[in-house]
Structures are given as C-alpha cells and as structure tokens.
The first five atom37 places (N, CA, C, CB, O) and aatype in JSON, in Angstrom:
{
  "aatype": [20, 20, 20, 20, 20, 20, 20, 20, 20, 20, 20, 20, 20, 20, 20, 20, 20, 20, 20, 20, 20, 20, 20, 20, 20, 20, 20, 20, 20, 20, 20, 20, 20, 20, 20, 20, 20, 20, 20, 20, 20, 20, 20, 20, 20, 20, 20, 20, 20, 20, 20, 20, 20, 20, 20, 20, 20, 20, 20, 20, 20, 20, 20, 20, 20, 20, 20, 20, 20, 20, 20, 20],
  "atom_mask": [
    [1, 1, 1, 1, 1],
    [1, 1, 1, 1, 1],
    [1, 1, 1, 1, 1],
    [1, 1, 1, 1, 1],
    [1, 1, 1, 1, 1],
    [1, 1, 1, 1, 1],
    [1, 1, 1, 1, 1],
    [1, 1, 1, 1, 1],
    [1, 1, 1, 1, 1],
    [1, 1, 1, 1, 1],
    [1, 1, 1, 1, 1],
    [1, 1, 1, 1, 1],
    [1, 1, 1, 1, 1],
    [1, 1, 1, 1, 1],
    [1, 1, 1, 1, 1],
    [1, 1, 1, 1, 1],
    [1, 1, 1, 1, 1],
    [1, 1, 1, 1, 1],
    [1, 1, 1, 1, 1],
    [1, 1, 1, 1, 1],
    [1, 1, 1, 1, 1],
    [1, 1, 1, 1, 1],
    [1, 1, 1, 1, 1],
    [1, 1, 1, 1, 1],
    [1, 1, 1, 1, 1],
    [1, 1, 1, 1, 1],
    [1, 1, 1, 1, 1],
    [1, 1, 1, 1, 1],
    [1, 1, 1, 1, 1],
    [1, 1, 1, 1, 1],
    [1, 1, 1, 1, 1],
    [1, 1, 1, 1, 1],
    [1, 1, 1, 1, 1],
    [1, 1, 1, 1, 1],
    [1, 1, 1, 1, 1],
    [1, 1, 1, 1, 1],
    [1, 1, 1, 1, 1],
    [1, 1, 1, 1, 1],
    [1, 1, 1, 1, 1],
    [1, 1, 1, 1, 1],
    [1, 1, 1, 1, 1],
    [1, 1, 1, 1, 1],
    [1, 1, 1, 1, 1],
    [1, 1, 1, 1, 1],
    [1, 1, 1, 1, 1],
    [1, 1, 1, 1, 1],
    [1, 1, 1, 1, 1],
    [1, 1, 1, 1, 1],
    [1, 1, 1, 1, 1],
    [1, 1, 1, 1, 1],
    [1, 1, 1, 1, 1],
    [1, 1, 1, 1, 1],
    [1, 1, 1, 1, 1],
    [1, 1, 1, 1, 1],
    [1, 1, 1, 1, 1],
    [1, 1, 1, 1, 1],
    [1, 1, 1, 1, 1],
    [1, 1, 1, 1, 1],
    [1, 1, 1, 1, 1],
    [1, 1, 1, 1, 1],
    [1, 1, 1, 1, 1],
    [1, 1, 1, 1, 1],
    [1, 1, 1, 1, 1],
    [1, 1, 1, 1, 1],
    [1, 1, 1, 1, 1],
    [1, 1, 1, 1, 1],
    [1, 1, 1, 1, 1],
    [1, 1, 1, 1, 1],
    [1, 1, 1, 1, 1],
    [1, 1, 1, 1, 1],
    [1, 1, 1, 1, 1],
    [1, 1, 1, 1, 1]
  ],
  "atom_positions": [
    [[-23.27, 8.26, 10.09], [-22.35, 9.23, 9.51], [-22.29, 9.03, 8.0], [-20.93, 9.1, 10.14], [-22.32, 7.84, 7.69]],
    [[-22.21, 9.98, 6.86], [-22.54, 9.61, 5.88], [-20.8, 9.68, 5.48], [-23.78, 10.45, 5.17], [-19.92, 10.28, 6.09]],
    [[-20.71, 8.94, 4.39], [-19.23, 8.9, 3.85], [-19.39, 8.96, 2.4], [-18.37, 7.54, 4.27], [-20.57, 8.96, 2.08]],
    [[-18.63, 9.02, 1.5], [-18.29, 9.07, 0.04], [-16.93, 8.19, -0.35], [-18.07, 10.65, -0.35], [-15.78, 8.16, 0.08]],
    [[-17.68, 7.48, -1.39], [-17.23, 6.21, -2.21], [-16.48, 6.86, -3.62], [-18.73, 5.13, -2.63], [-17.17, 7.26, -4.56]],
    [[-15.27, 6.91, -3.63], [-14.73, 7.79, -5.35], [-14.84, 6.3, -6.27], [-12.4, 8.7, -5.43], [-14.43, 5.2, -5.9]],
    [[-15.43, 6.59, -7.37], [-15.56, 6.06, -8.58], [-14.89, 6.72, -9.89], [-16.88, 5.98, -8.72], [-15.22, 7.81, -10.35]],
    [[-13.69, 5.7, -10.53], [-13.09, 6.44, -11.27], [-13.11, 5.8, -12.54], [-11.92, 6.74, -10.78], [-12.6, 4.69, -12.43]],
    [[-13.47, 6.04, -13.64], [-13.7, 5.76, -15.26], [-12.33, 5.93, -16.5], [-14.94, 6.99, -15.71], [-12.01, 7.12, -16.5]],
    [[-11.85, 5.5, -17.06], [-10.66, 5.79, -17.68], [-11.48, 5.89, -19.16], [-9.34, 4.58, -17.44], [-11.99, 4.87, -19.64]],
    [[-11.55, 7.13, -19.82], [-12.19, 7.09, -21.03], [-11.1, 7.64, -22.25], [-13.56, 7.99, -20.88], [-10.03, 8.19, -21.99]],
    [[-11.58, 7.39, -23.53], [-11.01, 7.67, -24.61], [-12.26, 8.63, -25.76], [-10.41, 6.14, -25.13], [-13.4, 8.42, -26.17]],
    [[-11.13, 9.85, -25.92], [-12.32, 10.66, -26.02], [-11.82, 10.95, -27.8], [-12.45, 12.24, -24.67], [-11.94, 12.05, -28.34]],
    [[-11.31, 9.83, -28.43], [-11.64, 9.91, -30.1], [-12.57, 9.65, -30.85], [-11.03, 9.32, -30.74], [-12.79, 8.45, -31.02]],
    [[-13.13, 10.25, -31.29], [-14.71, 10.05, -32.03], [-15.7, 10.45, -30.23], [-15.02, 7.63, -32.93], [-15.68, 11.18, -29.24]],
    [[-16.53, 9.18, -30.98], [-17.29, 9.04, -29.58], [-17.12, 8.62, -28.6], [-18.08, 8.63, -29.51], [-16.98, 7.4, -28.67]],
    [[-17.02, 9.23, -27.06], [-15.99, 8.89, -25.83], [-16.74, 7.24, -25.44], [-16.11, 10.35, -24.19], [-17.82, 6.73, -25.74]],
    [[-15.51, 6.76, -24.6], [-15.47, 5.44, -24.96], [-15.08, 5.46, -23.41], [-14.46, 4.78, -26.3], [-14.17, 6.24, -23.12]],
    [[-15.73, 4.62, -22.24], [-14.98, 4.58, -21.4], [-14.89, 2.77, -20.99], [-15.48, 5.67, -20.35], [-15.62, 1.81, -21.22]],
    [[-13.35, 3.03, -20.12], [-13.87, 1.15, -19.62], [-14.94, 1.01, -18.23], [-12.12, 0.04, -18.96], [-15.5, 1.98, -17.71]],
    [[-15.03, 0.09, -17.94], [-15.97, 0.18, -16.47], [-15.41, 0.97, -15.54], [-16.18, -1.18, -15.68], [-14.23, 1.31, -15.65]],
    [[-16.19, 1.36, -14.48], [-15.5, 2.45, -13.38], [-15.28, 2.07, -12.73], [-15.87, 3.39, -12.82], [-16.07, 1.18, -12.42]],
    [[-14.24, 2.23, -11.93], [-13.39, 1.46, -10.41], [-13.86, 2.03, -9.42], [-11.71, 1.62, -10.16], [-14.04, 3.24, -9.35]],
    [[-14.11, 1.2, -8.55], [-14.2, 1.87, -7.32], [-13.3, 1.78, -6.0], [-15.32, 1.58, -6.99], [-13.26, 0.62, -5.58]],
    [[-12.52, 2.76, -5.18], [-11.73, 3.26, -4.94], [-11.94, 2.63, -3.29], [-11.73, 4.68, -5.46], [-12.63, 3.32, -2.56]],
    [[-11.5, 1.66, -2.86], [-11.3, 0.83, -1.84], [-11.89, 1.75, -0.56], [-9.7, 0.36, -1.79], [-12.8, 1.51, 0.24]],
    [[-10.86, 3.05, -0.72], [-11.44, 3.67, 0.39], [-12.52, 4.62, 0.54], [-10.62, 4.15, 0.89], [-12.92, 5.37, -0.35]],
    [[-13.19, 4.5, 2.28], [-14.23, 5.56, 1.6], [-13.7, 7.06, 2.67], [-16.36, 4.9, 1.86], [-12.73, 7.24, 3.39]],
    [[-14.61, 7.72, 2.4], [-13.75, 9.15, 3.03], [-14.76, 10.27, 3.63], [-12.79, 10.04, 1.65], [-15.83, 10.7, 3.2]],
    [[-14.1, 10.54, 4.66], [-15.15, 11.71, 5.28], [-15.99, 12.87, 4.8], [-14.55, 12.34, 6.02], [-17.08, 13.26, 5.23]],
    [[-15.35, 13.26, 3.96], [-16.21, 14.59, 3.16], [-15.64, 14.48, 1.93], [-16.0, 16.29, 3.76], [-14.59, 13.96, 1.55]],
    [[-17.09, 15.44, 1.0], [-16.69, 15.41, -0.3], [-15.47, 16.0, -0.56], [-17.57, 15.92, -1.05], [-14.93, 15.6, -1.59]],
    [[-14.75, 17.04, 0.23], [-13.71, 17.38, -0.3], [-12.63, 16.48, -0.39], [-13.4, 18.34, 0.2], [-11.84, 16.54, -1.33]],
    [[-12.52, 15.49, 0.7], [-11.32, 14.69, 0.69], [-11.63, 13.3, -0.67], [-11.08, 14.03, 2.54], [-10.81, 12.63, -1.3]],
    [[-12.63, 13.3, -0.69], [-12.9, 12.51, -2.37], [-12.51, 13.24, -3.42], [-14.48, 12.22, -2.82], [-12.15, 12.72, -4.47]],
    [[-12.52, 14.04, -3.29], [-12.42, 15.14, -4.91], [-10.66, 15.12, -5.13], [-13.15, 17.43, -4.57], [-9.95, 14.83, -6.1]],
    [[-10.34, 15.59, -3.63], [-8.96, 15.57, -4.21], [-8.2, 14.31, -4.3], [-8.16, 16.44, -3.48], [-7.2, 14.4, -5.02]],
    [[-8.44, 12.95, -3.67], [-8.15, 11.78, -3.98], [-8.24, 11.02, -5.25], [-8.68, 11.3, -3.28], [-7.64, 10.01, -5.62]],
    [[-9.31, 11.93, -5.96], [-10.04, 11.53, -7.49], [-8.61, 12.3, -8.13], [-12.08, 12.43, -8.01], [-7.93, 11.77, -9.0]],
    [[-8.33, 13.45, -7.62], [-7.14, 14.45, -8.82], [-5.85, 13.69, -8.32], [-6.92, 16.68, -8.51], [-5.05, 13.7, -9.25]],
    [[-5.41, 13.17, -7.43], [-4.27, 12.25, -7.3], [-4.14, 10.69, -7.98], [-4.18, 12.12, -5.88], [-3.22, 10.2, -8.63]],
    [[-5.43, 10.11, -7.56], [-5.67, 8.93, -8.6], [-5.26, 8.78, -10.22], [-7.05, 8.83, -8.61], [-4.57, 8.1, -10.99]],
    [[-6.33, 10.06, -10.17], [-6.07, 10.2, -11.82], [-5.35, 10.47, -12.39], [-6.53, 10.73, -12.42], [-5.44, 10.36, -13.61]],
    [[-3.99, 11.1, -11.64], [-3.09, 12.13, -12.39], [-1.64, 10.61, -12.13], [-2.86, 14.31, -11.3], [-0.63, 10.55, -12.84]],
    [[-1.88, 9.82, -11.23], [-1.08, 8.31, -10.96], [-1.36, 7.63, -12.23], [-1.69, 7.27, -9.56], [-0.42, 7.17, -12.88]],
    [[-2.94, 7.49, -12.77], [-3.23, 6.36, -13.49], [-2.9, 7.49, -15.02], [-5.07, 5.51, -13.09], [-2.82, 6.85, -16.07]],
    [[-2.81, 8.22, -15.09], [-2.31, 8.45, -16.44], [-0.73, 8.71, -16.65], [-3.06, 9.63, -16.95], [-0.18, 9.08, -17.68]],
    [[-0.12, 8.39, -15.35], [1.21, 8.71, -15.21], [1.61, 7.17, -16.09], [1.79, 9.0, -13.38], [2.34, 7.23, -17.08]],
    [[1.13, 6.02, -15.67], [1.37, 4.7, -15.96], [0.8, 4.53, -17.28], [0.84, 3.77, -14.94], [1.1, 3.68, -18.11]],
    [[0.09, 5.3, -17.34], [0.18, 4.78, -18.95], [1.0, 5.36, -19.78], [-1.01, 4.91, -19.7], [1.29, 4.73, -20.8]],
    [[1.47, 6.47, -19.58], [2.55, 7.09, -20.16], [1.97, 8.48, -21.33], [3.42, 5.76, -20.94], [0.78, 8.59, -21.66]],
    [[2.96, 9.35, -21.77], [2.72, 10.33, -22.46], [2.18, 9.55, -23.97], [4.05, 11.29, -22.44], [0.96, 9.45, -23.86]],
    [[2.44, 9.21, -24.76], [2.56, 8.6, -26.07], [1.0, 7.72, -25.74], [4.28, 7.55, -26.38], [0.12, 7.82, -26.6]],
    [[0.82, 7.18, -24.96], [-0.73, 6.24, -25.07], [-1.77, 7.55, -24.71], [-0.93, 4.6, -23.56], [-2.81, 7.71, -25.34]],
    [[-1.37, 8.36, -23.71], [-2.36, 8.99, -23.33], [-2.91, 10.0, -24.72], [-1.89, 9.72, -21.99], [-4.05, 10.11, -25.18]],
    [[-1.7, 10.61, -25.09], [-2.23, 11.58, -26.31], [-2.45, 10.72, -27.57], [-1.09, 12.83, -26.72], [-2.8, 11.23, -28.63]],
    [[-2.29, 9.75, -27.46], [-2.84, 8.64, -29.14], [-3.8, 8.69, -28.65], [-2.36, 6.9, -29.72], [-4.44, 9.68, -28.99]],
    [[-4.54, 7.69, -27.56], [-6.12, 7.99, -27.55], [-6.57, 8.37, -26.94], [-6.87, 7.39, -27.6], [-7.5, 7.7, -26.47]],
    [[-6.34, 9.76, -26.38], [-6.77, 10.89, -26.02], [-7.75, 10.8, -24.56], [-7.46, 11.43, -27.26], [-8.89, 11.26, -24.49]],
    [[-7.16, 10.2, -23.63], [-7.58, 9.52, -22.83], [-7.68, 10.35, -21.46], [-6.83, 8.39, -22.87], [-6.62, 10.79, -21.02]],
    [[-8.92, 10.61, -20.7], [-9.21, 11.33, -19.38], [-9.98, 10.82, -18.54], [-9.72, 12.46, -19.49], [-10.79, 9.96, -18.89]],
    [[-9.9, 11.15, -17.52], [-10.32, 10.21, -16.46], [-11.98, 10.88, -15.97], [-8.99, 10.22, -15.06], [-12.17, 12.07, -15.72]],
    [[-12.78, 10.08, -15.92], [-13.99, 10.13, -15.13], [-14.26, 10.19, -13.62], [-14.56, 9.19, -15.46], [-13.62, 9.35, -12.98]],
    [[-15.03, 10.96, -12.92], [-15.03, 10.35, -11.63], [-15.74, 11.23, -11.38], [-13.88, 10.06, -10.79], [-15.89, 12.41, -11.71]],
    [[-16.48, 10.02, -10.27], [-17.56, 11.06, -8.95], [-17.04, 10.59, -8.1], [-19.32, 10.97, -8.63], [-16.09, 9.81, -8.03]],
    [[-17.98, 11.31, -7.04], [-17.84, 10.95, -5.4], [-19.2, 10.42, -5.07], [-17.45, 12.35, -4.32], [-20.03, 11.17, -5.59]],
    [[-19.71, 9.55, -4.48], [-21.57, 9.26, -4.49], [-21.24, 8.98, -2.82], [-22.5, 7.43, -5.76], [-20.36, 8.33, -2.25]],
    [[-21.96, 9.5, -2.51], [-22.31, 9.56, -1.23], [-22.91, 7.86, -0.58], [-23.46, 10.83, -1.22], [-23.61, 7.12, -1.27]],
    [[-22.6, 7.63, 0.39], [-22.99, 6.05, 0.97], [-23.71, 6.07, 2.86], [-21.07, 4.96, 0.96], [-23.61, 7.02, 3.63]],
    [[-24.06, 5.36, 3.0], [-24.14, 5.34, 4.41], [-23.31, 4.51, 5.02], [-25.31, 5.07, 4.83], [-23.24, 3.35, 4.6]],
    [[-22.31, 5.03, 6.41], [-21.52, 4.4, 7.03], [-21.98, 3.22, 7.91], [-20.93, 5.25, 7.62], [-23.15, 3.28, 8.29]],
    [[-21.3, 2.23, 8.27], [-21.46, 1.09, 8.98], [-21.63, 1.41, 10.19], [-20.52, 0.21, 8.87], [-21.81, 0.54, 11.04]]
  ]
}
C-alpha cells in the first residue's frame, strides 16, 4: 500500500530565502489529500507559535511536500 510522508521546511524569505532543515512529520497518511491538508494545519500551528511580530520581521513561510513511501 503506498503511503505519504509530510515534510515541512520553515523558511525566511528576506533577501535570499533561507530555510532551516525540513521536519519530518511522524505520521504517515493514506492519500495525498490527507497530507496536504495536515501540511495547512501544521503550518498554520507552527507560525501561530512563533507569533505575529517574528513572523512578519522575517518574513517567514512554511515549505512542504508530501513524497510518497512504501508501506510496511
């Protein structure tokens, strides 16, 4: 059964985008759709914690795929 692995990147897009390493997201998930929208909940958590004031100083957005894996 094939599954999908979300990988998520936290970048800073002043000057030239800058990202840190990409996380990868513990769980894996049945179809690409249920990755995609796990990627828009993730991301919209991890910029919640950093707060308004860090996010718009360095202009900061989130990266992410879904890469497909083979199940166990």
């Amino acid at each position: 059964m094939i599954k999908f692995v979300l990988i998520i990147s936290v970048c800073s897009f002043l000057g030239q985008p800058v990202c840190l390493p990409p996380m990868e997201y513990p769980k894996h998930f049945n179809s690409w759709y249920e990755c995609a929208k796990e990627a828009q909940t993730q991301s919209n958590l991890l910029m919640s914690k950093m707060g308004y004031e860090y996010v718009n100083k360095y202009r900061i957005a989130m990266n992410y795929s879904c890469k497909q894996v083979a199940s166990t």
